[in-house]
PDB file of C-alpha atoms in Angstrom:
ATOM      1  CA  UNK A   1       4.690 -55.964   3.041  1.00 48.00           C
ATOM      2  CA  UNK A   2       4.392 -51.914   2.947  1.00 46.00           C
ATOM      3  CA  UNK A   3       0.981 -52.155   1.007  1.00 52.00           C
ATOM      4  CA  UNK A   4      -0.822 -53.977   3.940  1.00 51.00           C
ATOM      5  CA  UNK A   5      -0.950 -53.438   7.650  1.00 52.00           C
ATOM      6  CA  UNK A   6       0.952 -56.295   9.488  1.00 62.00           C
ATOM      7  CA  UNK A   7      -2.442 -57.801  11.198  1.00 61.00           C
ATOM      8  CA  UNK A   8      -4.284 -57.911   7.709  1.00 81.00           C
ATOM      9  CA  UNK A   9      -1.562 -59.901   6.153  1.00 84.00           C
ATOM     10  CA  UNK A  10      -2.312 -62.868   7.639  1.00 84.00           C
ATOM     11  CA  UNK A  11      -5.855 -62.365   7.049  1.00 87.00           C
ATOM     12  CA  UNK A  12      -5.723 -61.475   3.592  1.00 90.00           C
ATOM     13  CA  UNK A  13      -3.249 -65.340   2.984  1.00 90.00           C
ATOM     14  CA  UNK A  14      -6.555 -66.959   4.893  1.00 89.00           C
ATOM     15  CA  UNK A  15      -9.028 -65.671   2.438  1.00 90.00           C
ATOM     16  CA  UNK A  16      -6.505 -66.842  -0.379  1.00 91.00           C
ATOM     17  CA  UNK A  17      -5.483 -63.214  -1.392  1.00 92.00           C
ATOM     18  CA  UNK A  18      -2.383 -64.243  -3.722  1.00 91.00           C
ATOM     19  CA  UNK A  19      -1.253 -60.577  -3.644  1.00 93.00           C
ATOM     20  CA  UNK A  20      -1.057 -60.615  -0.032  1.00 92.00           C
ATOM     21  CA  UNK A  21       1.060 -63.818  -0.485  1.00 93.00           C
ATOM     22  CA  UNK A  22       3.298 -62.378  -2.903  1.00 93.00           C
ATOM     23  CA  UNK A  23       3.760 -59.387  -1.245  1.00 92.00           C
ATOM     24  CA  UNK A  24       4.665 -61.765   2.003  1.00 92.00           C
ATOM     25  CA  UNK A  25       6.754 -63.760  -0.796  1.00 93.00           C
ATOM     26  CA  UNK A  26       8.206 -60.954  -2.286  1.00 93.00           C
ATOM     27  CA  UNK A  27       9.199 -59.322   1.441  1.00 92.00           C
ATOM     28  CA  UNK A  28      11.098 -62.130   2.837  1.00 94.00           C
ATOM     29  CA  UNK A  29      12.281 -64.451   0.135  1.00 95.00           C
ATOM     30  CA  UNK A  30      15.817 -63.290   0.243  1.00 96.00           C
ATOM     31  CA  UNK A  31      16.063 -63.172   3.902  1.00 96.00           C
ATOM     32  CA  UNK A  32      14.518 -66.258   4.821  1.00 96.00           C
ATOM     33  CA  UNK A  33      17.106 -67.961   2.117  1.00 95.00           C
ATOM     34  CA  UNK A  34      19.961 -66.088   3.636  1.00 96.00           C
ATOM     35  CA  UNK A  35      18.830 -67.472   6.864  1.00 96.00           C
ATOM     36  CA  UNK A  36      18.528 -71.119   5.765  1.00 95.00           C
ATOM     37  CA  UNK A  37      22.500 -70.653   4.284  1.00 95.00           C
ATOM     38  CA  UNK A  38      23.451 -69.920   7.278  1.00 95.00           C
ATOM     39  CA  UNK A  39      22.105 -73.270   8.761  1.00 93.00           C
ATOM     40  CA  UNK A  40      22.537 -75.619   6.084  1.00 92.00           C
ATOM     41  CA  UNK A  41      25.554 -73.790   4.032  1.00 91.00           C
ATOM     42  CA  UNK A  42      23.944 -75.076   0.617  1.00 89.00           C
ATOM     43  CA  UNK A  43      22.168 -72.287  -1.612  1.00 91.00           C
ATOM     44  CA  UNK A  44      19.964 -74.893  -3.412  1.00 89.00           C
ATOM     45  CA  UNK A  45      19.517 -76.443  -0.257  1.00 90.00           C
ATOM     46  CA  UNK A  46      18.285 -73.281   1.834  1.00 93.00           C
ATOM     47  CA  UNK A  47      15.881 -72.173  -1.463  1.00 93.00           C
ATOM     48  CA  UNK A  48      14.303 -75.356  -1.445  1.00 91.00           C
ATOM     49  CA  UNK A  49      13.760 -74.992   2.113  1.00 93.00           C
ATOM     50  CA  UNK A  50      11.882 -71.504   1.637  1.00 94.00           C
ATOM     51  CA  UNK A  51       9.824 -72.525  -1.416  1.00 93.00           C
ATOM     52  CA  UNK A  52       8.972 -75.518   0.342  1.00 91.00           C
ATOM     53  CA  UNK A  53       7.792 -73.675   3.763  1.00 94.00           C
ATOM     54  CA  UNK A  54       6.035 -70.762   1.328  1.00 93.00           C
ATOM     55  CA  UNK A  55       4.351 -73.322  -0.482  1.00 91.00           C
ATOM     56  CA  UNK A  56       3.110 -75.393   2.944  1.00 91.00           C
ATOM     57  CA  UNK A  57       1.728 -72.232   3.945  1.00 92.00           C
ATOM     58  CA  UNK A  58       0.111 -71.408   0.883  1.00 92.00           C
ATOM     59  CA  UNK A  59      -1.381 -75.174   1.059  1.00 90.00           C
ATOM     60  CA  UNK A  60      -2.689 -74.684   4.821  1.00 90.00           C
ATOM     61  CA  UNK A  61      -3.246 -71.032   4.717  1.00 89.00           C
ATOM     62  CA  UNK A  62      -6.554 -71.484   5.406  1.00 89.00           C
ATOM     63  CA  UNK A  63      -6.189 -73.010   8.522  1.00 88.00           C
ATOM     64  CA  UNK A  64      -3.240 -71.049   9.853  1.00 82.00           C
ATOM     65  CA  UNK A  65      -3.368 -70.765  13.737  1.00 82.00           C
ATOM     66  CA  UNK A  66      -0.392 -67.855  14.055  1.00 82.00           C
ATOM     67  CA  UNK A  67      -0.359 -65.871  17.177  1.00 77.00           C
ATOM     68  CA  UNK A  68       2.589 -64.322  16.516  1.00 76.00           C
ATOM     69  CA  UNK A  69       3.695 -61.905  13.607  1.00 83.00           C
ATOM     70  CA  UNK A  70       3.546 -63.376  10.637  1.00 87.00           C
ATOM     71  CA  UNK A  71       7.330 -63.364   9.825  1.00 88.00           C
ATOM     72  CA  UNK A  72       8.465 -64.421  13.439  1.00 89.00           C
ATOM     73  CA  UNK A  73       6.264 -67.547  12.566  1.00 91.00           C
ATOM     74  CA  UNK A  74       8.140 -67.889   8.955  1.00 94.00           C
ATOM     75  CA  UNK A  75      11.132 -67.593  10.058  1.00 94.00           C
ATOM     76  CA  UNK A  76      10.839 -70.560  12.469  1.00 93.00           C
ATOM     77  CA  UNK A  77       9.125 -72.818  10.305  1.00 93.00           C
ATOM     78  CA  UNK A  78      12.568 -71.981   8.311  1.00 95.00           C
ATOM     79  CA  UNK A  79      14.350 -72.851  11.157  1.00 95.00           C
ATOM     80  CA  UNK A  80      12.360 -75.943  11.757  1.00 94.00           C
ATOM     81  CA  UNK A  81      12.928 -77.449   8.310  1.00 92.00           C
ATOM     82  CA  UNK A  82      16.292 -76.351   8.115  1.00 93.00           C
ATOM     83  CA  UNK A  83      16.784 -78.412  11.962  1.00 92.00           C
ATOM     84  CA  UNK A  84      14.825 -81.559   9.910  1.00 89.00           C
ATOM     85  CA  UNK A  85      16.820 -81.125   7.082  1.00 87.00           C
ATOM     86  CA  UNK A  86      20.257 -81.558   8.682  1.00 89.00           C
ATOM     87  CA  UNK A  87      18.720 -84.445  10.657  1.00 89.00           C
ATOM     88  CA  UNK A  88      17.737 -85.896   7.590  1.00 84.00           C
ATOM     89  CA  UNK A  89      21.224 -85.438   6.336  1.00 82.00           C
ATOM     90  CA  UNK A  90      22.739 -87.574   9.244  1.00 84.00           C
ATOM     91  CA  UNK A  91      20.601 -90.240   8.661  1.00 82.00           C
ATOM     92  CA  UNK A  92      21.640 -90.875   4.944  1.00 80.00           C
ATOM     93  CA  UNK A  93      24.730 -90.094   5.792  1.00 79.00           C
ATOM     94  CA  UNK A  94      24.869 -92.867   8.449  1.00 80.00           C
ATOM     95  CA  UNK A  95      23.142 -95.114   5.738  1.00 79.00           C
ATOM     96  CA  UNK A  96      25.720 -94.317   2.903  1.00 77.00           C
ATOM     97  CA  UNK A  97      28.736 -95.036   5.499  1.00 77.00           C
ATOM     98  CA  UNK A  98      27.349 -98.105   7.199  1.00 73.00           C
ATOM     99  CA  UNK A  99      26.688 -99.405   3.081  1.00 76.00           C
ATOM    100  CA  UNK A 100      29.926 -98.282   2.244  1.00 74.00           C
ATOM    101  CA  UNK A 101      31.300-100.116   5.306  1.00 69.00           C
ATOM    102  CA  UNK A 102      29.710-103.211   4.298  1.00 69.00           C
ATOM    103  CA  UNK A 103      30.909-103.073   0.700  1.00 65.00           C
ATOM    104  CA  UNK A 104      34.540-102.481   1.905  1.00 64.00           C
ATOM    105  CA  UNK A 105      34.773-105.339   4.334  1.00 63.00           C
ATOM    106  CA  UNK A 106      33.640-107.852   2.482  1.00 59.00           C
ATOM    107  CA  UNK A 107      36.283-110.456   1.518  1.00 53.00           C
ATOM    108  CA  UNK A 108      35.784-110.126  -2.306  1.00 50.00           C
ATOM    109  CA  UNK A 109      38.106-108.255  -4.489  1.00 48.00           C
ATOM    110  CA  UNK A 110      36.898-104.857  -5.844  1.00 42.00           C
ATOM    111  CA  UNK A 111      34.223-106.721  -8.446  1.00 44.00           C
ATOM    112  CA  UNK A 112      31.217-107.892  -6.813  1.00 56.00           C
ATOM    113  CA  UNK A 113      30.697-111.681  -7.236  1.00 66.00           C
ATOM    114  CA  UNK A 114      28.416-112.327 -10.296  1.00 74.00           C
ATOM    115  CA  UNK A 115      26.016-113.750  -8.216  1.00 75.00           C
ATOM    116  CA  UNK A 116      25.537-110.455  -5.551  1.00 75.00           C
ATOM    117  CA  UNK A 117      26.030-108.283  -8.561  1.00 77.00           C
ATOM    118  CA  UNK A 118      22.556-110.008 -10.410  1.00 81.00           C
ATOM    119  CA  UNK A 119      20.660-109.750  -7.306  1.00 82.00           C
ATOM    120  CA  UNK A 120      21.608-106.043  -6.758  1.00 83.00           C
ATOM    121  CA  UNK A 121      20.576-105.187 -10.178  1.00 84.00           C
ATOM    122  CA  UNK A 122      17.460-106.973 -10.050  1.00 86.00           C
ATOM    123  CA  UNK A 123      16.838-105.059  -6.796  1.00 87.00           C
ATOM    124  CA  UNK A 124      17.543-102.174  -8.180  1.00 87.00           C
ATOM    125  CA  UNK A 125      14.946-102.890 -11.026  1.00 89.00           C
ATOM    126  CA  UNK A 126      12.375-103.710  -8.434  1.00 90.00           C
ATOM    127  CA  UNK A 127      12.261-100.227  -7.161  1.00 89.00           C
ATOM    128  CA  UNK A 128       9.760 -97.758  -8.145  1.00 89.00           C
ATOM    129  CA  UNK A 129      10.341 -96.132 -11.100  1.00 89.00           C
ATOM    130  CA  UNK A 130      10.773 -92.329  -9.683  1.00 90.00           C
ATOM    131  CA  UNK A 131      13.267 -94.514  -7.044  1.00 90.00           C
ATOM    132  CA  UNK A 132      15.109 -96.274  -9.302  1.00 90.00           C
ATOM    133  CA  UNK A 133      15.624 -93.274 -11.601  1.00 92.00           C
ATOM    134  CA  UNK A 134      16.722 -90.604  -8.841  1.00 90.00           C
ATOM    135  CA  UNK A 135      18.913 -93.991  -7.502  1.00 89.00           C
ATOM    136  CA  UNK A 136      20.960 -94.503 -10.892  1.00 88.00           C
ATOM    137  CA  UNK A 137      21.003 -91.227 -11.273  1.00 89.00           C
ATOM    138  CA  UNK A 138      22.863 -90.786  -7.833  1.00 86.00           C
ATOM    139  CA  UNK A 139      25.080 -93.484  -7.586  1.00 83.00           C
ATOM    140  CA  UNK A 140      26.066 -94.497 -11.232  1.00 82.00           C
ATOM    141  CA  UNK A 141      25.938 -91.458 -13.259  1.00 84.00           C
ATOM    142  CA  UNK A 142      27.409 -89.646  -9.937  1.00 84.00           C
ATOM    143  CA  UNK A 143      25.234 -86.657 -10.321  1.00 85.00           C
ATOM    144  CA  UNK A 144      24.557 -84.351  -6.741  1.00 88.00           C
ATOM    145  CA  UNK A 145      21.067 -83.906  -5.576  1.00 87.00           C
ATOM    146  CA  UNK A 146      20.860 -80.336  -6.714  1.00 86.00           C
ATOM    147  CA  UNK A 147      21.744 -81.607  -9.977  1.00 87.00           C
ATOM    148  CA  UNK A 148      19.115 -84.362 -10.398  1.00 89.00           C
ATOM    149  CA  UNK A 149      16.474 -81.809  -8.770  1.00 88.00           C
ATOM    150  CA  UNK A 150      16.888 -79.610 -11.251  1.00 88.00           C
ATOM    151  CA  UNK A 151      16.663 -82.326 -14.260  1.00 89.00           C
ATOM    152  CA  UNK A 152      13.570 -84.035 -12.961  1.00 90.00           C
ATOM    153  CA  UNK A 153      11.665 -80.483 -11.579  1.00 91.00           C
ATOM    154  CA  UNK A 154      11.391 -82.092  -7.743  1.00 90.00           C
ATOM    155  CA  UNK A 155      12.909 -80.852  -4.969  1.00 89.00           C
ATOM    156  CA  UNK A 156      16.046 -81.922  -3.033  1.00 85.00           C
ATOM    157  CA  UNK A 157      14.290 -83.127  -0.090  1.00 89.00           C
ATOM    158  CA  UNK A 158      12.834 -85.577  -2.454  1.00 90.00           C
ATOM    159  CA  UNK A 159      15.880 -86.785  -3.939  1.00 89.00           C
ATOM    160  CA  UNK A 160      17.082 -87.298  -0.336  1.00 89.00           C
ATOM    161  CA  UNK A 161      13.821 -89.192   0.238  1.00 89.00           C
ATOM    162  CA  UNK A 162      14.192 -91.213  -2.788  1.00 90.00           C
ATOM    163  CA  UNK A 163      17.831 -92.010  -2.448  1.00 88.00           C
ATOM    164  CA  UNK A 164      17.359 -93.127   1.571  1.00 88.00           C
ATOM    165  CA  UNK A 165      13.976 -95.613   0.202  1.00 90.00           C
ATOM    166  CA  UNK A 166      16.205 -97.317  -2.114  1.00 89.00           C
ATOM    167  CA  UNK A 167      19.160 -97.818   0.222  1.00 88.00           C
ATOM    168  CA  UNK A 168      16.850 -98.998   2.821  1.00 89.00           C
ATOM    169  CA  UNK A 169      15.186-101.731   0.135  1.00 88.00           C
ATOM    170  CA  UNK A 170      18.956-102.713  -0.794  1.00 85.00           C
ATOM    171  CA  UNK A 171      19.727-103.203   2.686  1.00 86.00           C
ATOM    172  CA  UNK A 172      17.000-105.080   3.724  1.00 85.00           C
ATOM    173  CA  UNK A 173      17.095-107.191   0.841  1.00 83.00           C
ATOM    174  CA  UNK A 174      20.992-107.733   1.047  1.00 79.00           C
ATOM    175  CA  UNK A 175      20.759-108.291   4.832  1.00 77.00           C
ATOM    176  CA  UNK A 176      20.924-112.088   4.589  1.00 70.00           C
ATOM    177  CA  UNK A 177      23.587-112.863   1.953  1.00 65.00           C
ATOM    178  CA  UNK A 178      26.835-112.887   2.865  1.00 55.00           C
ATOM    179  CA  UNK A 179      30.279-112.869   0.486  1.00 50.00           C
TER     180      UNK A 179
END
């Protein structure tokens, strides 16, 4: 950010100066991910959290109410997602266990009956297509989020998203039967 004076930056992001942006970009990518590691202690993780925030600001920048310097305010909207992010991650993680819980109490041997396993798969056809792809892509081919980010060009947050809809949709639709 040598090239502009502090107070203009700002400015310069309002009026949709895209140099100004990359020079902000440019000045505190690394950081800011460095930062987010330290939180979440996932690389992919913490970059999607930095290209998200970059491109939220680019999205709003014309209607950016910052008081503070410009990188005080970036670095806790870093914070902020990376605070969301980890709560997010509890709350699948909750999902995935209580599931999992289910699925190992039940009284049936490790197959499902043929009757649970029809009206899983017909759930899982049910879903929306971006859902039911990230889903099987998760849970039967076994792939990591990172991993299915990168093949379908959306970011981890999303494949978090996607994964916690469909669980949610198996679990209320799986709420009544019992094995």
């Amino acid at each position: 950010m040598s090239n502009l004076p502090r107070q203009d930056v700002l400015q310069s992001i309002r009026e949709g100066n895209s140099a100004a942006f990359q020079q902000l970009f440019d000045g505190c990518y690394e950081g800011l991910c460095r930062y987010a590691f330290t939180l979440l202690r996932d690389a992919d993780e913490a970059e999607d959290t930095v290209q998200s925030m970059f491109l939220k600001l680019w999205e709003k920048r014309e209607t950016l109410d910052i008081l503070s310097d410009i990188q005080a305010y970036i670095y806790r909207s870093v914070y902020n997602q990376c605070l969301n992010q980890i709560e997010h991650r509890l709350v699948v993680k909750k999902h995935s266990e209580h599931l999992a819980h289910v699925i190992s109490h039940s009284t049936q041997p490790d197959t499902f009956p043929e009757e649970l396993e029809t009206k899983i798969k017909s759930i899982i056809e049910s879903l929306p297509t971006q859902c039911r792809t990230i889903f099987m892509m998760s849970r039967y081919d076994g792939l990591k989020y990172p991993e299915i980010a990168s093949k379908l060009n959306i970011s981890v947050n999303t494949i978090q998203n996607q994964v916690c809809k469909a669980l949610k949709i198996l679990r209320e639709e799986l709420r009544d039967i019992t094995v």
